[in-house]
Coordinates of C-alpha atoms in Angstrom, one line a residue:
M1 CA 0.0 0.2 0.0
V2 CA 1.3 3.7 -0.9
L3 CA 1.1 5.5 2.3
P4 CA 1.8 9.2 2.2
I5 CA 5.3 11.2 3.4
Y6 CA 4.9 14.0 5.7
I7 CA 5.4 17.2 4.5
F8 CA 8.6 19.3 6.1
G9 CA 6.8 20.5 9.5
Q10 CA 5.1 17.5 10.9
P11 CA 6.3 17.0 14.1
V12 CA 7.4 13.3 13.1
L13 CA 10.5 14.6 11.7
R14 CA 12.1 16.1 14.4
K15 CA 11.7 13.9 16.8
V16 CA 14.7 11.1 17.2
A17 CA 13.6 7.3 16.4
E18 CA 13.3 4.5 18.8
D19 CA 14.7 1.4 18.1
I20 CA 12.3 -1.9 17.4
T21 CA 12.7 -6.0 18.2
P22 CA 11.9 -8.7 15.5
D23 CA 8.2 -8.5 17.2
Y24 CA 7.5 -5.3 16.0
P25 CA 3.8 -5.2 15.1
Q26 CA 3.7 -6.0 10.7
L27 CA 6.8 -5.6 10.2
K28 CA 6.9 -7.0 7.1
D29 CA 3.8 -5.4 5.8
L30 CA 5.4 -2.6 6.7
I31 CA 8.8 -2.6 4.6
G32 CA 6.6 -3.6 2.0
D33 CA 4.5 -0.4 2.3
M34 CA 7.5 1.9 2.5
W35 CA 8.9 -0.3 -1.0
E36 CA 6.0 0.6 -2.7
T37 CA 5.7 4.5 -1.7
L38 CA 9.3 4.5 -2.7
A39 CA 8.7 3.8 -6.2
E40 CA 5.7 5.7 -6.2
S41 CA 7.5 8.7 -5.4
E42 CA 10.3 7.9 -7.5
G43 CA 13.3 8.3 -4.3
I44 CA 15.4 6.4 -3.8
G45 CA 15.5 6.3 0.3
L46 CA 13.0 6.9 2.6
A47 CA 12.9 6.7 6.0
A48 CA 10.1 5.7 8.4
P49 CA 9.4 9.5 10.0
Q50 CA 8.3 10.7 6.3
I51 CA 6.0 8.1 6.9
G52 CA 4.7 8.7 9.9
K53 CA 6.3 6.6 12.3
P54 CA 8.7 7.5 14.9
I55 CA 11.1 4.1 14.4
R56 CA 14.5 3.3 13.0
L57 CA 13.6 1.7 9.3
V58 CA 15.4 2.8 6.3
V59 CA 14.7 1.6 3.4
I60 CA 17.1 2.3 -0.1
D61 CA 17.3 1.9 -3.7
L62 CA 20.4 2.7 -5.9
D63 CA 19.5 -0.2 -8.7
V64 CA 17.2 3.3 -10.0
L65 CA 20.2 4.5 -11.0
A66 CA 22.1 1.6 -11.9
D67 CA 22.3 3.0 -15.6
D68 CA 25.0 5.9 -14.5
M69 CA 26.0 4.4 -11.7
P70 CA 26.8 0.3 -12.4
E71 CA 28.0 -0.6 -9.3
Y72 CA 24.6 0.4 -7.2
K73 CA 22.9 -2.7 -10.3
G74 CA 20.5 -4.5 -7.9
F75 CA 21.2 -2.3 -4.9
K76 CA 18.4 -2.6 -2.7
Q77 CA 18.3 -2.8 1.2
V78 CA 16.7 -2.7 4.3
Y79 CA 18.4 -0.8 7.5
I80 CA 16.4 -1.5 10.8
N81 CA 18.1 -0.4 13.9
A82 CA 20.9 2.1 12.4
H83 CA 23.1 3.8 13.4
I84 CA 26.4 6.0 12.8
V85 CA 29.4 5.1 14.7
E86 CA 31.5 7.7 13.4
Y87 CA 32.2 9.7 10.7
D88 CA 36.0 10.3 8.3
E89 CA 35.9 13.3 8.3
S90 CA 39.6 13.4 6.4
N91 CA 37.3 13.7 3.1
T92 CA 34.4 15.6 2.2
D93 CA 32.2 15.9 -0.6
V94 CA 29.2 18.8 -1.4
S95 CA 26.7 17.6 -3.6
E96 CA 23.3 18.7 -4.3
E97 CA 20.5 16.8 -2.8
G98 CA 16.5 16.7 -2.6
C99 CA 14.2 15.1 0.0
L100 CA 11.1 13.3 -0.2
S101 CA 9.5 15.6 2.7
I102 CA 10.9 19.0 1.2
P103 CA 9.7 19.0 -2.4
A104 CA 10.9 21.2 -5.0
I105 CA 13.9 21.9 -2.9
H106 CA 16.8 20.6 -3.6
E107 CA 20.7 22.4 -2.5
K108 CA 23.8 21.9 -1.6
V109 CA 25.7 19.5 1.5
T110 CA 28.9 19.0 2.3
R111 CA 29.0 15.9 3.9
P112 CA 31.9 12.9 4.5
T113 CA 32.1 10.5 1.9
R114 CA 32.7 7.4 4.9
I115 CA 30.8 6.9 7.9
H116 CA 30.7 3.9 10.5
V117 CA 27.5 2.5 10.3
E118 CA 25.8 -0.6 12.2
W119 CA 22.4 -1.7 11.9
D120 CA 20.4 -5.1 11.6
D121 CA 19.2 -6.1 8.4
E122 CA 14.8 -7.4 7.7
N123 CA 15.7 -10.6 9.0
F124 CA 17.8 -8.8 12.0
E125 CA 21.1 -9.8 11.0
H126 CA 23.7 -7.7 12.1
H127 CA 25.9 -5.0 10.4
D128 CA 28.3 -2.9 11.2
E129 CA 31.1 -1.5 8.0
W130 CA 32.3 1.3 7.5
V131 CA 30.9 2.7 3.8
E132 CA 32.3 4.6 0.9
G133 CA 30.9 6.9 -1.8
Y134 CA 27.4 7.6 -3.2
L135 CA 25.8 5.0 -0.9
A136 CA 27.6 6.3 2.2
R137 CA 26.0 9.9 1.6
V138 CA 22.2 8.4 0.8
M139 CA 23.0 6.7 4.4
Q140 CA 23.6 10.1 5.9
H141 CA 20.8 11.4 4.5
E142 CA 18.5 8.7 5.8
F143 CA 19.6 8.3 9.1
D144 CA 19.5 12.0 9.8
H145 CA 15.8 11.7 9.4
L146 CA 16.1 9.4 12.0
D147 CA 17.7 11.6 14.4
G148 CA 15.0 14.2 13.9
K149 CA 16.9 15.9 11.4
M150 CA 16.9 16.9 7.4
F151 CA 19.1 17.8 4.7
V152 CA 18.1 22.0 5.4
D153 CA 19.6 21.3 8.5
R154 CA 23.2 21.3 6.8
I155 CA 23.3 24.5 4.8
S156 CA 24.4 27.7 6.0
Q157 CA 22.0 30.6 7.5
L158 CA 22.3 32.6 4.6
R159 CA 21.1 29.7 2.2
K160 CA 18.4 29.1 4.7
Q161 CA 17.2 32.3 4.6
L162 CA 17.7 32.5 1.1
I163 CA 14.6 29.8 1.5
K164 CA 13.2 30.4 4.8
S165 CA 9.9 31.5 2.9
K166 CA 9.7 28.0 0.6
L167 CA 9.4 25.7 3.6
R168 CA 7.3 28.1 5.1
A169 CA 4.8 27.4 2.2
L170 CA 5.7 23.5 2.6
T171 CA 3.9 23.6 6.5
Q172 CA 1.0 25.6 4.9
G173 CA 0.5 23.0 1.8
R174 CA 1.8 24.9 -1.1
F175 CA 3.4 23.0 -3.1
R176 CA 2.8 20.4 -6.0
C177 CA 4.3 17.2 -5.9
G178 CA 3.4 14.0 -8.2
Y179 CA 2.7 11.4 -4.4
K180 CA 0.7 11.2 -1.3
T181 CA 1.5 13.9 1.2
K182 CA 0.7 14.5 4.6
V183 CA 1.0 18.3 5.9
V184 CA 0.3 20.1 9.7
R185 CA -2.8 21.5 9.3
K186 CA -3.7 24.2 11.4

């Protein structure tokens, strides 16, 4: 089932998400719904807070980029209880980012190119590894959602000031996008 994506301004997007256990209710169904929602919205990553669930669950699909990045052919991964353990700040990269919860806004964000992450897969097998390159950027973006952060928190104060009215418009439901959304109603 395709779920609505929560838009900037929704309180759940600013909460620190909780770890879950294998007995989390209807977890397999939720993961399936997240894959469907991600495909429908034509994104590459989706965190549970973006669908209103304050839990540490992320799906990432880089297979959609395989034409330009063949190393990601077939790459679809579920991340449960994901945490970034360490950032390797010795090398950073600046790249433009967008977000399904912040439609039509793209900004340049500086991030480390290498991170140490821990997570459980959908079978609750534990993983602990260093990740680099584009996947490290996507993980940082998605895992930020699990800590109540969004990419606009990582841009300069000047850029934030310049997009302030666009962000306000999002909180008021004044935007267009091609997927189901949920906005704050005041």
